[in-house]
C-alpha positions as YAML, in Angstrom:
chain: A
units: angstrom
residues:
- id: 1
  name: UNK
  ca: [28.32, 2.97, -30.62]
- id: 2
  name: UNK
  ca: [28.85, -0.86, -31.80]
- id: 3
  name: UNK
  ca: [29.08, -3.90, -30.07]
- id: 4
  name: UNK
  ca: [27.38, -5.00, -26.55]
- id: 5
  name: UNK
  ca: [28.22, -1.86, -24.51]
- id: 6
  name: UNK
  ca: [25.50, -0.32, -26.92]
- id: 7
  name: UNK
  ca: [23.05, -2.20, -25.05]
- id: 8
  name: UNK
  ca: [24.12, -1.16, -21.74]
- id: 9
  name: UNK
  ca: [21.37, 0.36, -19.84]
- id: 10
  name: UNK
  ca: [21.94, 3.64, -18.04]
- id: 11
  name: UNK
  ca: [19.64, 2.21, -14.70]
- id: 12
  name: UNK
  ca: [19.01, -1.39, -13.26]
- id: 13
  name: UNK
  ca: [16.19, -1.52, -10.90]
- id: 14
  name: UNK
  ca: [15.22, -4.93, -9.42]
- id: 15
  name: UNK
  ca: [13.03, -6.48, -7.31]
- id: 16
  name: UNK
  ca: [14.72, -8.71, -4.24]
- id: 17
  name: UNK
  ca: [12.53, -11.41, -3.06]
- id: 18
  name: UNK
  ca: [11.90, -14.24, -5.75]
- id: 19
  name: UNK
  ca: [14.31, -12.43, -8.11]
- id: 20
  name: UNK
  ca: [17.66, -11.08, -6.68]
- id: 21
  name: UNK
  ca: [17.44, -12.57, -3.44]
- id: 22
  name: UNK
  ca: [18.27, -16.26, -3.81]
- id: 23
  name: UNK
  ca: [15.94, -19.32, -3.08]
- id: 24
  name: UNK
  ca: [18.05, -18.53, 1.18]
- id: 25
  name: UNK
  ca: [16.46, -14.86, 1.15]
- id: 26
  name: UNK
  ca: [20.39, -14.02, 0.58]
- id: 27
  name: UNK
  ca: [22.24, -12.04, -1.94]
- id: 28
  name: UNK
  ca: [24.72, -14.60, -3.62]
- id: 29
  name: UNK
  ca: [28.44, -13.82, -4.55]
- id: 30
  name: UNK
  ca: [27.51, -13.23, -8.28]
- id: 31
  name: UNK
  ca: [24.63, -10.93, -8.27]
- id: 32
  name: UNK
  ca: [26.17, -8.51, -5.69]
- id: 33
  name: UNK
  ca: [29.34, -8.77, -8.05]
- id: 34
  name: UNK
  ca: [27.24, -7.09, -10.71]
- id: 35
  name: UNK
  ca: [25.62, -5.03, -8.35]
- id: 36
  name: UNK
  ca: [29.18, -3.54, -7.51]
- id: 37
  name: UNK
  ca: [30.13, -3.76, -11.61]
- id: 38
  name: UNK
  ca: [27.05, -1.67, -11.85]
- id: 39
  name: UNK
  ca: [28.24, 0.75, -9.42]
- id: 40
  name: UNK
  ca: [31.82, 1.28, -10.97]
- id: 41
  name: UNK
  ca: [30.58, 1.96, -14.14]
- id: 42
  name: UNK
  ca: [28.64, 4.86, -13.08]
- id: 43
  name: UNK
  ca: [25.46, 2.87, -13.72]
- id: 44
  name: UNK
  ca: [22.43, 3.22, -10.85]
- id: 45
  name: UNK
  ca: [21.64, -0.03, -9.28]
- id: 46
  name: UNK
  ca: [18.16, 0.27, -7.67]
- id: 47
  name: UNK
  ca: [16.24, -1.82, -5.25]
- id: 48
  name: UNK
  ca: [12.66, -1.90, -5.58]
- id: 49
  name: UNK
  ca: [10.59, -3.97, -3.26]
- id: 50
  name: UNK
  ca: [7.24, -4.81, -1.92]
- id: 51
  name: UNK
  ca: [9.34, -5.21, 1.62]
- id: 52
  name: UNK
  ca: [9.07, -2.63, 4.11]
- id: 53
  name: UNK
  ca: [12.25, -0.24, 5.21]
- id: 54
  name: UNK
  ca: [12.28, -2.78, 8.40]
- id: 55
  name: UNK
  ca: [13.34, -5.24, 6.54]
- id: 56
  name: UNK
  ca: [16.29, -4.25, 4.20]
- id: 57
  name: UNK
  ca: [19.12, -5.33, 7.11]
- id: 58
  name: UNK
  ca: [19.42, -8.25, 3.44]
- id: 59
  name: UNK
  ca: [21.15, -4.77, 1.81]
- id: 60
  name: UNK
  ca: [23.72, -4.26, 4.47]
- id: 61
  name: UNK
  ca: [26.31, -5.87, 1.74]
- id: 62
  name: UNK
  ca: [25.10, -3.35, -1.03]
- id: 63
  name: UNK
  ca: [26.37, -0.18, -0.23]
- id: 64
  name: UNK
  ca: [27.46, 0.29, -3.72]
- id: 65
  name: UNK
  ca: [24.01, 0.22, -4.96]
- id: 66
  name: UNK
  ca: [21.87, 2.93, -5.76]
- id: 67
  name: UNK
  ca: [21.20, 4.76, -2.21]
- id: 68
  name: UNK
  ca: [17.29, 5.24, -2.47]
- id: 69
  name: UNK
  ca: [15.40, 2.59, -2.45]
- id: 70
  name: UNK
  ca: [11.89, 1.80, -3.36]
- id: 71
  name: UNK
  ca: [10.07, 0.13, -0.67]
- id: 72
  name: UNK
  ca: [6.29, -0.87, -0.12]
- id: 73
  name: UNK
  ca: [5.79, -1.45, -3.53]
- id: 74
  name: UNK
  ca: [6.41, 2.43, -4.23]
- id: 75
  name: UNK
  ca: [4.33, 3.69, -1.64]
- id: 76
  name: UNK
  ca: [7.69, 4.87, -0.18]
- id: 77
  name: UNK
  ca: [11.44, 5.57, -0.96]
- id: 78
  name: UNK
  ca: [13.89, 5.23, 1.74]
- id: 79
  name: UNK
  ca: [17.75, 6.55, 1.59]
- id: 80
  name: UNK
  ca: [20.18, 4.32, 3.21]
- id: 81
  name: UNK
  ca: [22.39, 6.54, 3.70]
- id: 82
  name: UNK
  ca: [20.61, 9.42, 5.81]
- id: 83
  name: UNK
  ca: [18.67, 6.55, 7.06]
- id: 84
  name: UNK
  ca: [15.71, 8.77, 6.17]
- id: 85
  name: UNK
  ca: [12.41, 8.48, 4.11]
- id: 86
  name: UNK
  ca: [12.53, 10.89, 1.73]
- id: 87
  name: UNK
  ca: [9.22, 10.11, -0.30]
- id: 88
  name: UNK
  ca: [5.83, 8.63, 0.94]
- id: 89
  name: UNK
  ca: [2.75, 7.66, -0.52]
- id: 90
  name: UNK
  ca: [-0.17, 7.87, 1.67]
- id: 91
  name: UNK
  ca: [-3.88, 6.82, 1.69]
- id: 92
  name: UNK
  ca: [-6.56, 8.09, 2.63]
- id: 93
  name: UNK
  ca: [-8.02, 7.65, 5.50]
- id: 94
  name: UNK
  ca: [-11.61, 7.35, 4.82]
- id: 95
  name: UNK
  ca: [-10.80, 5.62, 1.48]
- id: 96
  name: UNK
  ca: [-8.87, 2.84, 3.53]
- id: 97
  name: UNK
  ca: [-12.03, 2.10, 5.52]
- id: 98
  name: UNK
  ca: [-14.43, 2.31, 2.19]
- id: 99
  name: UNK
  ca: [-12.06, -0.49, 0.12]
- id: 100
  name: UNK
  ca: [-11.34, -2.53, 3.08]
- id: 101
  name: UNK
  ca: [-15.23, -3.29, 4.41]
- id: 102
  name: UNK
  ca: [-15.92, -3.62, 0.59]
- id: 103
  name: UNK
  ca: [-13.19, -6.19, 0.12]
- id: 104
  name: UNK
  ca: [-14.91, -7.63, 3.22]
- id: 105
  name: UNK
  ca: [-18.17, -7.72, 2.11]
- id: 106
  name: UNK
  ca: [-16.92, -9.29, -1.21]
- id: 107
  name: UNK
  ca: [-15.00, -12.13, 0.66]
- id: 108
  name: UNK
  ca: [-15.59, -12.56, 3.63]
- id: 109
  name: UNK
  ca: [-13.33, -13.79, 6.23]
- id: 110
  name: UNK
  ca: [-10.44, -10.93, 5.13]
- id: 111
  name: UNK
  ca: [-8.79, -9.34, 8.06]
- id: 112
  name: UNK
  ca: [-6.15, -6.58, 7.68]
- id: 113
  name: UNK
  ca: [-3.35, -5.05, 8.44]
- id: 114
  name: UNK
  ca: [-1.40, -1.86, 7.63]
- id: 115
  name: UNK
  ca: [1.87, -0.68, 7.22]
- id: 116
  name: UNK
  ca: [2.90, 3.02, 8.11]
- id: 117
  name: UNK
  ca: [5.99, 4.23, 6.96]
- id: 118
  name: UNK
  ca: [7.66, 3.35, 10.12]
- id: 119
  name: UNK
  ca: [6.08, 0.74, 11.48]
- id: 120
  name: UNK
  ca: [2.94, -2.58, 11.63]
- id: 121
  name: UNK
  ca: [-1.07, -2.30, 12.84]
- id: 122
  name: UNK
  ca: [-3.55, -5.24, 12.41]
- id: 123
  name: UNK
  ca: [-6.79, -6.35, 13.56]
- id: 124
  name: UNK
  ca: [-6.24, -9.30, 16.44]
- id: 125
  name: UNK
  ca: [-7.58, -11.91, 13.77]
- id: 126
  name: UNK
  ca: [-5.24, -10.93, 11.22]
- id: 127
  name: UNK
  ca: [-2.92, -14.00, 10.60]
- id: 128
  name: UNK
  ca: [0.58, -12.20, 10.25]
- id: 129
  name: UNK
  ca: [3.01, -13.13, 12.88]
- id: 130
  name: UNK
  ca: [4.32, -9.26, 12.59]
- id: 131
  name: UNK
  ca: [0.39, -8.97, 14.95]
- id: 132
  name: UNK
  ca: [2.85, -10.38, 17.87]
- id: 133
  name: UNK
  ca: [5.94, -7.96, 17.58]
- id: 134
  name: UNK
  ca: [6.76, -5.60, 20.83]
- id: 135
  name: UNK
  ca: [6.24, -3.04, 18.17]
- id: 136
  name: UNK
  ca: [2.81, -3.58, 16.69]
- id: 137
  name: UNK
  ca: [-0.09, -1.89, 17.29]
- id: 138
  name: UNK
  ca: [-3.36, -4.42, 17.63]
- id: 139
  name: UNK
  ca: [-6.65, -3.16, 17.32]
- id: 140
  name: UNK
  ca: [-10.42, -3.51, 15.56]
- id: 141
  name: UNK
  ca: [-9.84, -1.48, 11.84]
- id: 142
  name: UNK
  ca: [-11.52, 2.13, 12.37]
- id: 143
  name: UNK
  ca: [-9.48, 1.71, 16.25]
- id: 144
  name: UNK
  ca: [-6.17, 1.41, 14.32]
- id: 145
  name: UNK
  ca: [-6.49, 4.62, 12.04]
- id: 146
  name: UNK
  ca: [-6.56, 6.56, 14.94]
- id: 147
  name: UNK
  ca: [-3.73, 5.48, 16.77]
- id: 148
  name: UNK
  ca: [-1.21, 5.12, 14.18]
- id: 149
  name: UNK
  ca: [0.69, 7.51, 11.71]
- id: 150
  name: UNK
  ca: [0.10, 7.33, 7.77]
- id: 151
  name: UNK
  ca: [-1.19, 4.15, 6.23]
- id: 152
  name: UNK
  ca: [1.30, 3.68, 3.04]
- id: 153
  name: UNK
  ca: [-0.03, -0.04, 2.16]
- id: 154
  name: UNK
  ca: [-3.28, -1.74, 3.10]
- id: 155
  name: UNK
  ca: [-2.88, -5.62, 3.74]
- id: 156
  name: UNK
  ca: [-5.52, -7.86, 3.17]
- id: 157
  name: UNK
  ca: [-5.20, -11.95, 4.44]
- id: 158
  name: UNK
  ca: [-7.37, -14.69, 3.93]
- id: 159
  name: UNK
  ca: [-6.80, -17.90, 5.60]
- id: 160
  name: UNK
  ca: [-8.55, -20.35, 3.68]
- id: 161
  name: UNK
  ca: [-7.73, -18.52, -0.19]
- id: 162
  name: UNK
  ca: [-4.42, -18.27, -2.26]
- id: 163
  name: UNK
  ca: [-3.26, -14.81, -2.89]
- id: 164
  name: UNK
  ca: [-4.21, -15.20, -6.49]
- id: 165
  name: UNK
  ca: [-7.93, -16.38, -5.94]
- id: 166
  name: UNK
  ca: [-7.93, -13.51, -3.14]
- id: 167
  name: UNK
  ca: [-6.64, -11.03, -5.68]
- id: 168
  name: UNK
  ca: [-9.14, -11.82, -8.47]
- id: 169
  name: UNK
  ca: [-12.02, -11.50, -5.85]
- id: 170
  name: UNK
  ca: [-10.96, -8.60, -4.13]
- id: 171
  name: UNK
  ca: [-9.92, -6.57, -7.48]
- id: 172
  name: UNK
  ca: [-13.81, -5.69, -8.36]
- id: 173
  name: UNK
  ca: [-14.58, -4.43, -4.58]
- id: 174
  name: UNK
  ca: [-11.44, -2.21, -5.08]
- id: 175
  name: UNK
  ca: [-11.78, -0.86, -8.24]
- id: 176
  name: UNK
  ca: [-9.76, 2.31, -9.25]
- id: 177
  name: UNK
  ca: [-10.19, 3.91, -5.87]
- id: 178
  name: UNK
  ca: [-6.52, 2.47, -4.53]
- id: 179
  name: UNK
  ca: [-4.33, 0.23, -6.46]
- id: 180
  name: UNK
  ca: [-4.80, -3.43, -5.44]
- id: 181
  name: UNK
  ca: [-1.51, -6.32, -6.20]
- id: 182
  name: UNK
  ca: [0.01, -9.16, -4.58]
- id: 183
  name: UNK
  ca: [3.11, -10.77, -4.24]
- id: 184
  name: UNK
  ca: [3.28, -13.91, -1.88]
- id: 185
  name: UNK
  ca: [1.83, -17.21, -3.85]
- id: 186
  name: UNK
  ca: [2.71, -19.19, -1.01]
- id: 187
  name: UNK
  ca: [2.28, -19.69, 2.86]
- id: 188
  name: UNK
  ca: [-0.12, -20.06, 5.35]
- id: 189
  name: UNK
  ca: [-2.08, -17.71, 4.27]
- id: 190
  name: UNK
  ca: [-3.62, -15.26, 1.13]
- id: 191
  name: UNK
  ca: [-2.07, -11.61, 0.72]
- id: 192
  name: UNK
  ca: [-3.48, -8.93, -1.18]
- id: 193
  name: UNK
  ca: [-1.22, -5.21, -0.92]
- id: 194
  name: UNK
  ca: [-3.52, -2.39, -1.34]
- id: 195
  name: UNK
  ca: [-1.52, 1.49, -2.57]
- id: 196
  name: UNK
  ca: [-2.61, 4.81, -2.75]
- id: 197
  name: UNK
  ca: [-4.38, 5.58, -6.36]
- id: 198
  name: UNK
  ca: [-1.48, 4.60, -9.25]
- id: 199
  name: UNK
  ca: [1.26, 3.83, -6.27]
- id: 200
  name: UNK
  ca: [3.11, 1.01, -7.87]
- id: 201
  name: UNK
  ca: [7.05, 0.42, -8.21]
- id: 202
  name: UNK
  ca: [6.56, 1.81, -11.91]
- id: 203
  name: UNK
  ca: [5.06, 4.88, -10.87]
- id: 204
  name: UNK
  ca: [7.95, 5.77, -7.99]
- id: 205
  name: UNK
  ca: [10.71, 4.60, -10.17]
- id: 206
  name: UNK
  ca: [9.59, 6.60, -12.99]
- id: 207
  name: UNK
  ca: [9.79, 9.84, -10.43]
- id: 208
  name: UNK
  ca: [13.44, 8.79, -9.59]
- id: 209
  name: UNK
  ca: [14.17, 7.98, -13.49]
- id: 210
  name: UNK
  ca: [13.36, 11.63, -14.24]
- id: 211
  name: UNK
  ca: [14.98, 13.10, -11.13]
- id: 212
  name: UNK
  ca: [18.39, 11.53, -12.31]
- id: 213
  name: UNK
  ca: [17.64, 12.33, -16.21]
- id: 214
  name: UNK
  ca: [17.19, 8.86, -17.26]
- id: 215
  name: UNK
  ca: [14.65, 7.76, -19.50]
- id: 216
  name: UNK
  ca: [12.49, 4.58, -19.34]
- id: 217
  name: UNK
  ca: [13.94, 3.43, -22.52]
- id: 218
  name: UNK
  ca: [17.36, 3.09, -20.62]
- id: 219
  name: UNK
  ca: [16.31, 1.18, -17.43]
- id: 220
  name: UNK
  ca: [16.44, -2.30, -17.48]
- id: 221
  name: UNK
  ca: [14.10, -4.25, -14.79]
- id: 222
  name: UNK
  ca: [14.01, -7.93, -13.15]
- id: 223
  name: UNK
  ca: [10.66, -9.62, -11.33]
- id: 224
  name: UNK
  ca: [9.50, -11.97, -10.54]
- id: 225
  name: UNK
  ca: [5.94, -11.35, -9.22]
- id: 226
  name: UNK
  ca: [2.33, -9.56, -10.39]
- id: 227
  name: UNK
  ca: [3.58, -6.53, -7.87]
- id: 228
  name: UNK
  ca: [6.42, -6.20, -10.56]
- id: 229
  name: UNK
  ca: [4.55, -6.52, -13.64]
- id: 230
  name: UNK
  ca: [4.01, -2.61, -14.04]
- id: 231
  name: UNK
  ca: [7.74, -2.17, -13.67]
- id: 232
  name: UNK
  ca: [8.45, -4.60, -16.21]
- id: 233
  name: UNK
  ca: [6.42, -3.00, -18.47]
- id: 234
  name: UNK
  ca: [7.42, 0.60, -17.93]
- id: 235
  name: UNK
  ca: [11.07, -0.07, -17.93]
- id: 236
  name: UNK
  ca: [12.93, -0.61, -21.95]
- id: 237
  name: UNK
  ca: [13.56, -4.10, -21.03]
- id: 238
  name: UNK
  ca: [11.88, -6.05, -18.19]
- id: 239
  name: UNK
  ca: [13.19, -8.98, -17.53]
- id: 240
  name: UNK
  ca: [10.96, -11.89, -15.59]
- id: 241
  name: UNK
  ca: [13.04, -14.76, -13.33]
- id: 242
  name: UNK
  ca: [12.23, -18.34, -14.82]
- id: 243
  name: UNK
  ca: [11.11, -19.46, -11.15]
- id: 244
  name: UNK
  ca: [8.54, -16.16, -11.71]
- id: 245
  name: UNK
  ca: [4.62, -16.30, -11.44]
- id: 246
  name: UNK
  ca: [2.67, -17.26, -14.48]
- id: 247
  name: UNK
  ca: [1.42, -13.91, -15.38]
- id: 248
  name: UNK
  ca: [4.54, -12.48, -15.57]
- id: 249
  name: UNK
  ca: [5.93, -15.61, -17.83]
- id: 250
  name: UNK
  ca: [3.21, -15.28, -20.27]
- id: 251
  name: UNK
  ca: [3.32, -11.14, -20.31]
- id: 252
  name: UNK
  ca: [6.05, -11.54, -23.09]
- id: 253
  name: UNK
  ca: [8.39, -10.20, -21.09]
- id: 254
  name: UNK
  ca: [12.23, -12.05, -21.58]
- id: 255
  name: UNK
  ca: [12.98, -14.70, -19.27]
- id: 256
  name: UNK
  ca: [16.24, -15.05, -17.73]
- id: 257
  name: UNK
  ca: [17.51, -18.05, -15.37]
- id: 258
  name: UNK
  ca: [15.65, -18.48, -11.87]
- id: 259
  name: UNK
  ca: [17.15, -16.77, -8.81]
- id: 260
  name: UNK
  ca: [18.57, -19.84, -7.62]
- id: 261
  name: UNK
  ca: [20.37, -19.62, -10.87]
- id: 262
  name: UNK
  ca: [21.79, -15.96, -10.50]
- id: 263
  name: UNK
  ca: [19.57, -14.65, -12.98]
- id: 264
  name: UNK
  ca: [19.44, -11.24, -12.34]
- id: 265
  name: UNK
  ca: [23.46, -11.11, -11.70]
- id: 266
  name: UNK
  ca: [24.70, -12.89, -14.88]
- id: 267
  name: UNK
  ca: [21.97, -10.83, -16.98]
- id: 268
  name: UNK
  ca: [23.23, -7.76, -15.70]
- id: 269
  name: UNK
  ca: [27.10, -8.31, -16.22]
- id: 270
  name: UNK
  ca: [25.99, -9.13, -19.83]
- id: 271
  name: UNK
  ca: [24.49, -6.14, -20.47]
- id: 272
  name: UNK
  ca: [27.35, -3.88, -18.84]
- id: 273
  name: UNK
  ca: [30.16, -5.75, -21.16]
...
C-alpha cells in the first residue's frame, strides 16, 4: 500500500478534556466530523478519560464512536450502549488507607476523596464541590471505606499546592504500591489521581487493543496531560495538543495544533485520507 491511506491507523483513542474537548468543554463541528469519518471507515474511535462515567452526558453527540469507553484514567471501562460497566479496576482497601496517611504524612494538609465506579466519597475538608452533591457520601477516611462500594481512583487535594508540586511530593510516599498521576494544572486547588497497581489509560487500552486484534503499532493517540503520557507512549504514534503540559511537549512526542485549534479532528482526517 502507497500513498497516505498507508498511514492510516486501525484505532484512534483520545483523551477529551484539554485535547478533544475544546477550550468550552464542547466537542466542535470538526473533530466530531472525524470522529464520524472514523466510524465509516470501519476505524475504532475511542474515548479515554480521567472523567468519571457521570460525566460523559459531553458524548451524547458521539454515538458513532467506539462504544466502550475508558474512564477514570483506566481504572474502568464503561459501554454506552448497555449503559453498563463492563471492566473495573479496584484498590485495595487497606492499601488505600496505607498510601493515603503516607501522602499525608509527606504533605500535610492533603484531604481526599474517592471515586467508586458509580458514584463520589470525601472527607468534609476535602475542597471538591462534588463533597456537596445529594449524592455524595461525606465522612472521616477509614468511615468512608466502609460505607461505600469499590474505590477505583484515590483523590488527593491540596489547597495551598499546584497539582504538579503536589505530584512530585506525593510520588515518593506512593511509590509502586498504586499508580499515582494528575491531570488538572489549574483551579482552586492541587489534584493528585491515585489507581490500582499499573491502572493507567495505557494499560486498559492495551486490554481493549488486543480484545479487537489491534496492535499498538496501529493505534494512534492524542493528550494533552501527564495522565496521558503512558498512552502516548504505548500507542505507534502519540500525538500531544500544542496547548498540552510541559512534560508531555518535551516527551518527543509530535505536536499537533491546540484544542482550540481542532487539533485532534484535522490530525485525524489526515491520517484517514
Amino acid at each position: 500500500m502507497t500513498g497516505p491511506s498507508a498511514l492510516r491507523p486501525r484505532l484512534i483513542a483520545t483523551d477529551l478534556d484539554g485535547t478533544f474537548l475544546g477550550p468550552d468543554h464542547r466537542v466542535s463541528a470538526t473533530n466530531l466530523f472525524a470522529a464520524r469519518r472514523a466510524a465509516e471507515l470501519g476505524v475504532p474511535f475511542v474515548v479515554a478519560t480521567g472523567r468519571p462515567l457521570r460525566w460523559l452526558d459531553v458524548l451524547d453527540d458521539l454515538a458513532e464512536a467506539h462504544s466502550q469507553v475508558i474512564v477514570s484514567n483506566g481504572a474502568a471501562v464503561f459501554d454506552l450502549a448497555g449503559r453498563t460497566i463492563v471492566r473495573s479496576f479496584p484498590l485495595d482497601p487497606a492499601v488505600v488507607l496505607e498510601v493515603a496517611e503516607a501522602i499525608r504524612t509527606a504533605v500535610p494538609g492533603t484531604t481526599f476523596g474517592f471515586e467508586t465506579a458509580t458514584g463520589f466519597a470525601g472527607e468534609p475538608s476535602c475542597p471538591s464541590v462534588e463533597r456537596t452533591g445529594d449524592a455524595a457520601v461525606v465522612a472521616e477516611l477509614p468511615e468512608l471505606l466502609w460505607c461505600i462500594g469499590p474505590v477505583i481512583k484515590l483523590l488527593g487535594y491540596h489547597t495551598t499546592l499546584d497539582s504538579d508540586a503536589l505530584a512530585e511530593r506525593a510520588a515518593a510516599a506512593v511509590g509502586d504500591r498504586l499508580t499515582l498521576t494528575h491531570s488538572m494544572t489549574s483551579g482552586a486547588y492541587g489534584l493528585v489521581e491515585v489507581s490500582a497497581p499499573g491502572v493507567t489509560k495505557a494499560s486498559t487500552l492495551a486490554l481493549l487493543c488486543a480484545e479487537l486484534g489491534v496492535d499498538a503499532s496501529d493505534v494512534v493517540a492524542f493528550g494533552d496531560m501527564p495522565n496521558d503520557a503512558a498512552m502516548l507512549a504505548w500507542a505507534g504514534r502519540g500525538y500531544v495538543v500544542a496547548n498540552g503540559h510541559p512534560s508531555l511537549l518535551a516527551a518527543g512526542f509530535e505536536v499537533v495544533p491546540g484544542n482550540d485549534a481542532d487539533g485532534v479532528g484535522r490530525t485525524v482526517l489526515d491520517l484517514l485520507r
